[in-house]
Coordinates of C-alpha atoms and ligand atoms in Angstrom, one line a residue:
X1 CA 0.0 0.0 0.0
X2 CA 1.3 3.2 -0.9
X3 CA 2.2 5.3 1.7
X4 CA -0.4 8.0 3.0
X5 CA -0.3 11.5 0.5
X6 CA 1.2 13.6 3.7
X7 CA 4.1 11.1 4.5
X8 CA 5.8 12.7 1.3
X9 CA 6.6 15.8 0.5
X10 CA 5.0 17.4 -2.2
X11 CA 6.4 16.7 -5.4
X12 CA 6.5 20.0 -7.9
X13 CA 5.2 19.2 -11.1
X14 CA 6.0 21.9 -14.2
X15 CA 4.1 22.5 -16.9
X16 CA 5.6 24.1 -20.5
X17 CA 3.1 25.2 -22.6
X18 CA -0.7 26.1 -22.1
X19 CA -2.8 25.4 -25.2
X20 CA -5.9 23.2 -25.2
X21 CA -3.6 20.1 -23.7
X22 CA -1.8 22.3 -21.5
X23 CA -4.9 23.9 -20.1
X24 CA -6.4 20.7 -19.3
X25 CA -3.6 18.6 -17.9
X26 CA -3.5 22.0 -15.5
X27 CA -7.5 21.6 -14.6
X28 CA -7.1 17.9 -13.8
X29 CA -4.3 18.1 -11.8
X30 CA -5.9 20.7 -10.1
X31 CA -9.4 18.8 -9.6
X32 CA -8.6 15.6 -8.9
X33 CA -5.6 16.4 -6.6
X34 CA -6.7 14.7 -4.1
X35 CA -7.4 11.4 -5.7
X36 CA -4.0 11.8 -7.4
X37 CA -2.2 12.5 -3.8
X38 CA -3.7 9.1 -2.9
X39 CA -2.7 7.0 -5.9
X40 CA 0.7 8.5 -5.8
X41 CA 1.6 8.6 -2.1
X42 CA 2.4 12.6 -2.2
X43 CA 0.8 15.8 -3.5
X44 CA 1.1 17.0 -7.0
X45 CA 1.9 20.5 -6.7
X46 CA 1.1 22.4 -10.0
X47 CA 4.0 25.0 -9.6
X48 CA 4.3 27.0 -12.6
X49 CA 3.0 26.7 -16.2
X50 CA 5.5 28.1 -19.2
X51 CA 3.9 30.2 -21.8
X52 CA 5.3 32.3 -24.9
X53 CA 2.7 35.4 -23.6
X54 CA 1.5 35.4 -19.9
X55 CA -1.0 38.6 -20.5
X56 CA -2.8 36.0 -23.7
X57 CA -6.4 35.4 -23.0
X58 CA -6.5 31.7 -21.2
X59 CA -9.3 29.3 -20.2
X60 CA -11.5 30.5 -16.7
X61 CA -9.9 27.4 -15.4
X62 CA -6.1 28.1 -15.8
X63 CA -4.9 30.1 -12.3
X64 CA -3.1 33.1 -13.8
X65 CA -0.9 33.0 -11.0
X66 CA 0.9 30.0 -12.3
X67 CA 1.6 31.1 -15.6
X68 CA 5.4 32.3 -16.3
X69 CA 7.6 33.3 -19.2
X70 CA 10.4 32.0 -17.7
X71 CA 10.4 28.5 -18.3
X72 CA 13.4 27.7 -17.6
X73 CA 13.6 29.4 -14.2
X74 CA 10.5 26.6 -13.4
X75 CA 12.1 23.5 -15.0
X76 CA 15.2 24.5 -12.0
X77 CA 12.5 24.0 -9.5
X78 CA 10.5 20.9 -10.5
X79 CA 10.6 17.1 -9.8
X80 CA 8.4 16.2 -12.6
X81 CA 8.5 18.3 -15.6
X82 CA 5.5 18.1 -18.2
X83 CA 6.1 19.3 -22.0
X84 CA 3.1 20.1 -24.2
X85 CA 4.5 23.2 -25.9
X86 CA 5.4 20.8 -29.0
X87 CA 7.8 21.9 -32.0
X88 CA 11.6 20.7 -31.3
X89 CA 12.7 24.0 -29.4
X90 CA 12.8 25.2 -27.0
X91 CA 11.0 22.3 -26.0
X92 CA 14.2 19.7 -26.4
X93 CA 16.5 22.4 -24.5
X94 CA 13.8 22.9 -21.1
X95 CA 13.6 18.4 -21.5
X96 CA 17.6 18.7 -21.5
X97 CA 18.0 20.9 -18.7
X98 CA 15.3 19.2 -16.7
X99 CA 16.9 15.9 -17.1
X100 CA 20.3 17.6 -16.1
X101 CA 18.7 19.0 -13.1
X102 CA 17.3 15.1 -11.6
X103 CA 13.6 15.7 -12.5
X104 CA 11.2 13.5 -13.9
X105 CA 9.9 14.5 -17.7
X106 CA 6.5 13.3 -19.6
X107 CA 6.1 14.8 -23.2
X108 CA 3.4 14.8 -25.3
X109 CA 5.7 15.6 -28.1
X110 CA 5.8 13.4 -31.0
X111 CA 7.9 15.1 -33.6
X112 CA 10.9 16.3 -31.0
X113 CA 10.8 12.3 -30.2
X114 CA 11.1 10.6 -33.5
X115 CA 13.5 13.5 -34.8
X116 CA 15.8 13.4 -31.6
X117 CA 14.3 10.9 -29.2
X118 CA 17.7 9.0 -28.3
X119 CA 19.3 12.4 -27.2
X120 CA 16.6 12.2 -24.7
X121 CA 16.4 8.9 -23.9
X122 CA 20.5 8.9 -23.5
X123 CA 20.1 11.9 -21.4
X124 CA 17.4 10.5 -19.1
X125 CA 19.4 7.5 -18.6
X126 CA 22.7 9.1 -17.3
X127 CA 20.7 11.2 -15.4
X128 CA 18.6 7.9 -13.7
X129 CA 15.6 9.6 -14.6
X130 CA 12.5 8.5 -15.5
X131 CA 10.9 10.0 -19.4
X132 CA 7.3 9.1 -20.6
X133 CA 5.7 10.0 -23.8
X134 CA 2.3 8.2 -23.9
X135 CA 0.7 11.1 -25.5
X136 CA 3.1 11.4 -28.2
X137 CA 1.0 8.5 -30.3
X138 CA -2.9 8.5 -30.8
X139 CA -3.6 10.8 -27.9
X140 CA -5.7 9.0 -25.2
X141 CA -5.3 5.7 -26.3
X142 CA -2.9 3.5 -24.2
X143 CA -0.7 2.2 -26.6
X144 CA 3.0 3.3 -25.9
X145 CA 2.9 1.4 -22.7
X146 CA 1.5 -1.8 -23.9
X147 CA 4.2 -2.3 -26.5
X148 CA 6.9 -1.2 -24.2
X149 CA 5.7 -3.0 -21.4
X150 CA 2.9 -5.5 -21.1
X151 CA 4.4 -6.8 -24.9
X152 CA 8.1 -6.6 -23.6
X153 CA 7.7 -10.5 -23.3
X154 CA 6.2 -11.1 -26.4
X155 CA 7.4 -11.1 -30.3
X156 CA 5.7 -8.0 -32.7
X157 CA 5.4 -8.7 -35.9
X158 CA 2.8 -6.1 -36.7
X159 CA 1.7 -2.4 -36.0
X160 CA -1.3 -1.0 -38.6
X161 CA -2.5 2.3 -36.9
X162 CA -5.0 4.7 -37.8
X163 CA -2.8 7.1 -35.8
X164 CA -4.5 10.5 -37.4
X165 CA -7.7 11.9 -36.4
X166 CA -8.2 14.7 -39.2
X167 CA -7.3 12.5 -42.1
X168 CA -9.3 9.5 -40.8
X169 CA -12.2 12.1 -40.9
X170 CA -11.5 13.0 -44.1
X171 CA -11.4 9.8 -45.6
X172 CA -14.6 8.6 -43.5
X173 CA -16.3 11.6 -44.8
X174 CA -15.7 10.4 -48.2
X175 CA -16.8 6.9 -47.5
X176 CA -20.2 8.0 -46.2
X177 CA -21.1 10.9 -48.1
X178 CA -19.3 11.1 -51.4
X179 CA -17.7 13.9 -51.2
X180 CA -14.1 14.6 -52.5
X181 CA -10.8 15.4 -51.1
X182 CA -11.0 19.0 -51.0
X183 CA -14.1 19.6 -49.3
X184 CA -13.9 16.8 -46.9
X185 CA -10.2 19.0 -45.7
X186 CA -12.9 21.8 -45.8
X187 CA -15.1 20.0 -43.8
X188 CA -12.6 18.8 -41.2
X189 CA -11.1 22.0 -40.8
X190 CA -14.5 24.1 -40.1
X191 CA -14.7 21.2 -37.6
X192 CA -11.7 21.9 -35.9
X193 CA -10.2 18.8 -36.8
X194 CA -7.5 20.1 -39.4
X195 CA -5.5 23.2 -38.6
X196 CA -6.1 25.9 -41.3
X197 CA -2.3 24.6 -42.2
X198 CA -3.3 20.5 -42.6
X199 CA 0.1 19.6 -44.4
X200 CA 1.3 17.6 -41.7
X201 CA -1.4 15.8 -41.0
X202 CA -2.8 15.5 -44.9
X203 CA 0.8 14.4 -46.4
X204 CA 1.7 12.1 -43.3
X205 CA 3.9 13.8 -41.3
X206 CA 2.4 13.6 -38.3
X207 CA 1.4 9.6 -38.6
X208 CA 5.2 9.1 -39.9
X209 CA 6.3 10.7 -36.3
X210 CA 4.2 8.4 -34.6
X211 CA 4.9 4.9 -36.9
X212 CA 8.6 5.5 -36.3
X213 CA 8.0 6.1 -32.0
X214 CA 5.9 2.7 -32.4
X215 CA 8.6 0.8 -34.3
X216 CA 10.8 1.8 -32.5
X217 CA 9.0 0.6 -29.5
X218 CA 7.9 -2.7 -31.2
X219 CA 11.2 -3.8 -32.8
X220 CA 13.8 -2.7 -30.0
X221 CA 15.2 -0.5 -32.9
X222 CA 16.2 3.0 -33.4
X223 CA 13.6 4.5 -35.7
X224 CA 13.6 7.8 -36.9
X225 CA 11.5 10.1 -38.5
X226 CA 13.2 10.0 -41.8
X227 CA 13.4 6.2 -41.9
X228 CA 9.7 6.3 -42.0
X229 CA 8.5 6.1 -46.4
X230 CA 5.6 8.2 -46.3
X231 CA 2.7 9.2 -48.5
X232 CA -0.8 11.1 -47.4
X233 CA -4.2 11.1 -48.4
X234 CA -3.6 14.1 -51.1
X235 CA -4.0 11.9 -54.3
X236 CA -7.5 9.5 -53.0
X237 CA -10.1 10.8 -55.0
X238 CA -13.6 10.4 -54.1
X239 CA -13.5 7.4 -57.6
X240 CA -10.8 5.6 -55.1
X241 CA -13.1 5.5 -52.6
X242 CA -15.8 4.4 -54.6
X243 CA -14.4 1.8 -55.8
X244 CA -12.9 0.6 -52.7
X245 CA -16.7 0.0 -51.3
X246 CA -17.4 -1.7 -54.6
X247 CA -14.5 -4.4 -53.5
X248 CA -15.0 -4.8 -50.4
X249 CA -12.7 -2.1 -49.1
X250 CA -12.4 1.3 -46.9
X251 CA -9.3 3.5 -47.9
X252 CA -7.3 4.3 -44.4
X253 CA -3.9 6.2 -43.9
X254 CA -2.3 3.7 -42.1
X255 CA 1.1 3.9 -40.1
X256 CA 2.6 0.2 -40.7
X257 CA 5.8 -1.1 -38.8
X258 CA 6.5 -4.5 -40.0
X259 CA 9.2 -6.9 -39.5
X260 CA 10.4 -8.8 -42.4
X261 CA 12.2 -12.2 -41.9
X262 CA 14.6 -12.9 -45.2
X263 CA 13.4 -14.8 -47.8
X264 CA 15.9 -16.9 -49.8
X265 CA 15.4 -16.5 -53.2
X266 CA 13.8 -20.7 -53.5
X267 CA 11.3 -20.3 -51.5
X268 CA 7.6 -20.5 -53.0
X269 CA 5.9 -17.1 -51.7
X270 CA 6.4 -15.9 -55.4
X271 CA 7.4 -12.4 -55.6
X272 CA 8.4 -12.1 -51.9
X273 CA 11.1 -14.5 -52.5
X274 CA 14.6 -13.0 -52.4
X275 CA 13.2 -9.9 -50.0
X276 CA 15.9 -8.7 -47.5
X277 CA 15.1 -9.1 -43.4
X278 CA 14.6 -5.9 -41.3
X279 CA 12.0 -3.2 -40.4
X280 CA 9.4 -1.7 -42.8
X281 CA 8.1 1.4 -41.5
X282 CA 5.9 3.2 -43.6
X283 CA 3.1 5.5 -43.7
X284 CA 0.2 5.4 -47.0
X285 CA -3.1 5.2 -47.5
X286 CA -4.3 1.4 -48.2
X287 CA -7.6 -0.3 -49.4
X288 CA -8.3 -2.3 -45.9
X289 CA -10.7 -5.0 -46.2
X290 CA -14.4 -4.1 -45.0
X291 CA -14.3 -7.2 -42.4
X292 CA -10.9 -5.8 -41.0
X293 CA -11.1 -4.1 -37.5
X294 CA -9.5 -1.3 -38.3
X295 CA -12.1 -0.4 -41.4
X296 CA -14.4 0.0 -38.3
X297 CA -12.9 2.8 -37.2
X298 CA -15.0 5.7 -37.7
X299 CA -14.6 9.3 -37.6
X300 CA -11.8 11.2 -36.0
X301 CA -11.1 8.4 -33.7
X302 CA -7.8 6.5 -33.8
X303 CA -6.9 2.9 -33.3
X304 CA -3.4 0.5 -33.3
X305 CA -3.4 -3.5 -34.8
X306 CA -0.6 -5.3 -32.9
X307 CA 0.2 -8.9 -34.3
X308 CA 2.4 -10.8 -31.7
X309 CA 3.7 -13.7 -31.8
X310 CA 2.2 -14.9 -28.4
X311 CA -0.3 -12.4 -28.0
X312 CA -2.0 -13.2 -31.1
X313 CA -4.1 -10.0 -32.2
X314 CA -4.7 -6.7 -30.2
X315 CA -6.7 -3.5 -30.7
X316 CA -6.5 -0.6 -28.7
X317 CA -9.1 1.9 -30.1
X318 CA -10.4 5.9 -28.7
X319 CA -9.5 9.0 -29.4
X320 CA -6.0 10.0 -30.5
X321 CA -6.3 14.1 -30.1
X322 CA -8.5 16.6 -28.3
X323 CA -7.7 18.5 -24.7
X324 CA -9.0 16.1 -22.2
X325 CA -8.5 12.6 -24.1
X326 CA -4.8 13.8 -24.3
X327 CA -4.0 15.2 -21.1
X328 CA -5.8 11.7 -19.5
X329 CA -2.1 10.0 -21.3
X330 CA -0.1 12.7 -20.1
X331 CA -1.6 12.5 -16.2
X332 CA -1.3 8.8 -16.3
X333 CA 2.8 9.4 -17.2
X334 CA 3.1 11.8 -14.2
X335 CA 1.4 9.8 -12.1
X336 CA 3.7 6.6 -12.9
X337 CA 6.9 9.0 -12.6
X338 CA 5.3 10.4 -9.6
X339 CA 5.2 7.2 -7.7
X340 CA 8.8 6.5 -8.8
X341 CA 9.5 9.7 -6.8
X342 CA 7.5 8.1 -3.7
X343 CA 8.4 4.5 -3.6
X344 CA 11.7 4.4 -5.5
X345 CA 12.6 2.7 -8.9
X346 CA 12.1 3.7 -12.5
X347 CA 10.4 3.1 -15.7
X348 CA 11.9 1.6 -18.9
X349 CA 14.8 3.2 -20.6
X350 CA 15.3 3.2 -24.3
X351 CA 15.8 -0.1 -25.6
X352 CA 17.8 -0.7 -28.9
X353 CA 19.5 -4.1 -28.8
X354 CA 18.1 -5.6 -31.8
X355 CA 19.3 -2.7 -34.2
X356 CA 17.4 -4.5 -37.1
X357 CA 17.7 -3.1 -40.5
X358 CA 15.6 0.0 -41.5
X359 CA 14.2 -1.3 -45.3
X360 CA 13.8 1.0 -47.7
X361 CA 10.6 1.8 -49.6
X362 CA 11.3 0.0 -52.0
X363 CA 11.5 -3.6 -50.1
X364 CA 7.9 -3.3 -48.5
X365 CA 6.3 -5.8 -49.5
X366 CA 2.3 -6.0 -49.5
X367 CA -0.8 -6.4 -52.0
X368 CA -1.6 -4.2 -54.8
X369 CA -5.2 -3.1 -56.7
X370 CA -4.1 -1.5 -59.7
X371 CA -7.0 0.4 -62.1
X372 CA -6.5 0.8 -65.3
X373 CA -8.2 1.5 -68.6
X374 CA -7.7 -0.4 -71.6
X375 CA -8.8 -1.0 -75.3
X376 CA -11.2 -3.4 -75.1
X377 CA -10.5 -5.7 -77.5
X378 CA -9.2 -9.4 -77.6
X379 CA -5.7 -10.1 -76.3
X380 CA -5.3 -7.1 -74.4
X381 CA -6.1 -8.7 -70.9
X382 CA -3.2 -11.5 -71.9
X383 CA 0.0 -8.6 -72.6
X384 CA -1.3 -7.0 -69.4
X385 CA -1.0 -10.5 -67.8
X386 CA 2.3 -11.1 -69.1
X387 CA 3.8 -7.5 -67.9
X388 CA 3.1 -8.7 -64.7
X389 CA 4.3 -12.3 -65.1
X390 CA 7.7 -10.9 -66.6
X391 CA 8.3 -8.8 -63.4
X392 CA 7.7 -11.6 -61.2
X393 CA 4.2 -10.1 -59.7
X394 CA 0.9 -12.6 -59.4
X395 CA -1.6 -11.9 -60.2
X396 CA -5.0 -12.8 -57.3
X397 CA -7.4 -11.7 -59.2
X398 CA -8.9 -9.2 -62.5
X399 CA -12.1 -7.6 -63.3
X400 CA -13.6 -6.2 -66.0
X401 CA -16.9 -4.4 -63.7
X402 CA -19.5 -2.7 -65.1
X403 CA -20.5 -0.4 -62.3
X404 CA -22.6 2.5 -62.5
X405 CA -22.3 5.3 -61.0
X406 CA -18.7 4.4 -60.0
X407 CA -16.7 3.9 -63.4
X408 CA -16.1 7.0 -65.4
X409 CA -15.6 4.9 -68.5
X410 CA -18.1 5.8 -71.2
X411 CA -16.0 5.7 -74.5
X412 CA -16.9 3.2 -76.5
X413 CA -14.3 0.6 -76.9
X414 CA -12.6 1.3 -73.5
X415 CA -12.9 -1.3 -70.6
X416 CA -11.9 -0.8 -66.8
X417 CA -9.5 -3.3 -65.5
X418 CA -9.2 -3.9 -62.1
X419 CA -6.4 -5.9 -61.1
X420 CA -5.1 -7.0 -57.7
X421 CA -1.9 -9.0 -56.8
X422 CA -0.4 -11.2 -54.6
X423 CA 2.0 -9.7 -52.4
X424 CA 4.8 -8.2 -54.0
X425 CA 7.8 -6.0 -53.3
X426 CA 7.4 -2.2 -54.0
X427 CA 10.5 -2.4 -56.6
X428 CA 8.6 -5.1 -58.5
X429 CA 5.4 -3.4 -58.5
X430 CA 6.7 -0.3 -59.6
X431 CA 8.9 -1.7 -62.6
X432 CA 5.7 -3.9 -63.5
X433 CA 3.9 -0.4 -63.5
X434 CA 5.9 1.5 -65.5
X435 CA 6.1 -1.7 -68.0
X436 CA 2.1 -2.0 -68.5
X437 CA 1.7 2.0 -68.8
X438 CA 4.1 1.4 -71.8
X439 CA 2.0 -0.7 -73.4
X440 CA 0.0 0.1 -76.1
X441 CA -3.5 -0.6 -75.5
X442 CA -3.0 0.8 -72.2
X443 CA -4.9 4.2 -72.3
X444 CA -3.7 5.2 -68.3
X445 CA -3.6 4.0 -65.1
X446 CA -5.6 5.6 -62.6
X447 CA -5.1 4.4 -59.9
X448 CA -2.4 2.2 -57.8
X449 CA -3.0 1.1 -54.0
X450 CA -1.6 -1.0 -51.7
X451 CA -3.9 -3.8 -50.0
X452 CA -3.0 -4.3 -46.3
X453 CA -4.8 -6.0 -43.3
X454 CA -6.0 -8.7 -45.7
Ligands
HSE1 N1 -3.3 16.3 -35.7 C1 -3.4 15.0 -35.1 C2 -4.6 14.2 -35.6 C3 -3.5 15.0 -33.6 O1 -5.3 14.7 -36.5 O2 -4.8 13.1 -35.2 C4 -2.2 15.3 -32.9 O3 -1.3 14.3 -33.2

């Protein structure tokens, strides 16, 4: 039993940065103080809170006494220092110098960590102190300590996340309703749920900072930000996701970590064989199969796959952004620190030891629908069919669909192919591509997607 809140001294918690996660992380340590003085063994003392402009307008709910522009005059006087400024400085500096100075840091910071994370994680380690970043991937959801901890026995194979709220939205929007690209951003960001700037979250960025946190977790592997192959949603047009319901399908931007064992060249899983061993992180938007979990998830919400050896298959599913949802991660961190503080010991350090291979793009290897339009006439069907057996890619299946209101096609004398493969590395794919574009009853291809979660 932990010892009773007034055996301890106080522990002085710090807050950097005061927007809509800031402000809350501030009202509940405030509210449930008392509750969190019991489950840690000592007080939480909110002694300062770091802000670019103390005179800004705040919340009713934030004590204006707190609020400093001297941050780091309050990291010198904290046990437990909280960032949720975001950006890399000053926020990695005030983590640097808190660590230097013995305390205890929780970030919510996702980009600082997969751009600079083991400058932290080194730092926290010669120092013997404890850093927590639950917040930093899909918001409330607890996902950061399950693969670091309750998994550390286990063997991932797998990570698919829907690990960003505004482009999940979009796409969902364009599922239901039919609308396209453009005005589902519109949509979103009249919502709230894109920034008036959505480039990091439309092209990836932000999913890519997360995927590399997460396989780096999963894999015991450093994984960095630019390791991470990434596309975004900006090319799915509203046809893409029309046809994806047509076939069973809902187009996600997933965040994938895999690991990849290597394939000798004689083995029988066709044009897989040969493919190198190591990490694949990447970040795209795939056709997900309709009776997959994760083409369930709805909305802004967020949700992480894990495949484990053991384990089998897990889902951990809620909301990955928003003020409360994300400060709920970021109190459950101090809390865990705080308790270090109380009854001694400390949480995991950065763990590396497997230092697996980072593949490159073009080694994923995964399931392709490509859409093309052809010349319909006899024999065209068989050179398409051979491009793809001359670059090693098999073929699962092809239509030829007449669907209204979905296909564009009206020209006489021009069918829709739809063709998806077995699994196939990205190289071969892409050379296979390029080889049936080239070919002369080939009008264009419209479209090329990747098939995961099947
Ligand atoms: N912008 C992110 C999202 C939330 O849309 O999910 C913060 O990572």
């Amino acid at each position: 039993m932990p010892p009773a809140a007034e055996s301890h001294p106080p522990l002085r918690v710090a807050l950097l940065g005061c927007g809509v996660v800031g402000t809350q992380v501030a009202r509940l340590l405030t509210e449930q103080a008392d509750d969190l003085a019991s489950r840690v063994g000592a007080r939480l003392e909110l002694v300062g809170i770091a802000v670019r402009n103390a005179a800004a307008p705040r919340a009713s709910s934030v004590d204006r006494s707190l609020l400093t522009e001297d941050a780091e005059g309050l990291v010198a006087r904290a046990d437990i220092v909280v960032e949720v400024m975001g950006g890399t400085e000053p926020a990695r500096s005030l983590l640097l110098r808190a660590i230097d100075a013995g305390a205890a840091v929780v970030t919510a910071n996702k980009a600082l960590l997969a751009e600079d994370g083991p400058t932290l994680y080194k730092a926290a380690d010669a120092a013997g102190v404890d850093i927590y970043f639950e917040a930093a991937v899909a918001g409330a959801i607890p996902i950061v300590r399950p693969v670091r901890e309750s998994l550390a026995g286990d063997r991932v194979r797998r990570v698919l996340g829907i690990v960003n709220g505004t482009t999940n939205y979009v796409l969902d929007q364009m599922a239901t309703t039919g609308m396209d690209l453009e005005e589902a951003v519109k949509e979103a960001q009249d919502l709230g749920y894109a920034e008036a700037d959505p480039t990091a979250d439309v092209e990836g960025y932000d999913a890519a900072a997360k995927a590399a946190i997460l396989a780096s977790l999963a894999f015991h592997t450093r994984v960095s930000l630019d390791d991470v192959a990434r596309e975004g949603i900006m090319s799915v047009t509203a046809e893409d996701v029309a046809w994806a319901a047509q076939t069973g399908h809902v187009i996600k931007l997933l965040a994938i970590a895999e690991l990849r064992e290597g394939t000798s060249a004689g083995t029988s899983v066709g044009a897989a064989a040969g493919a190198p061993a190591g990490v694949s992180v990447r970040v795209h938007p795939a056709l997900v199969p309709t009776s997959h979990p994760l083409a369930n998830v709805r909305g802004s919400f967020n949700a992480v796959f894990v495949e484990a050896e053991s384990a089998g298959e897990l889902m951990f599913y809620g909301r990955g952004a928003g003020g409360a949802p994300t400060a709920s991660a970021v109190l459950g961190d101090v809390v865990s620190a705080a308790r270090h503080r109380v009854l001694g010991g400390k949480g995991p350090q950065e763990s590396t030891y497997a230092e697996l291979a980072i593949l490159p793009a073009s080694a994923a290897v995964t399931r392709y629908q490509v859409r093309l339009e052809v010349d319909d006439r006899p024999g065209v069907l068989a050179q398409v069919a051979h491009a793809l057996a001359e670059h090693g890619v098999s073929i699962e299946a092809v239509r030829q669909p007449t669907a209204p209101g979905v296909s564009d096609v009206a020209e006489p004398g021009v069918a829709e192919l739809l063709i998806t493969t077995h699994a196939a590395p990205e190289s071969a794919l892409s050379a296979t591509v390029a080889a049936v574009a080239g070919l002369e009853p080939v009008r264009t291809i419209t479209s090329v997607l990747r098939v995961e979660g099947a």
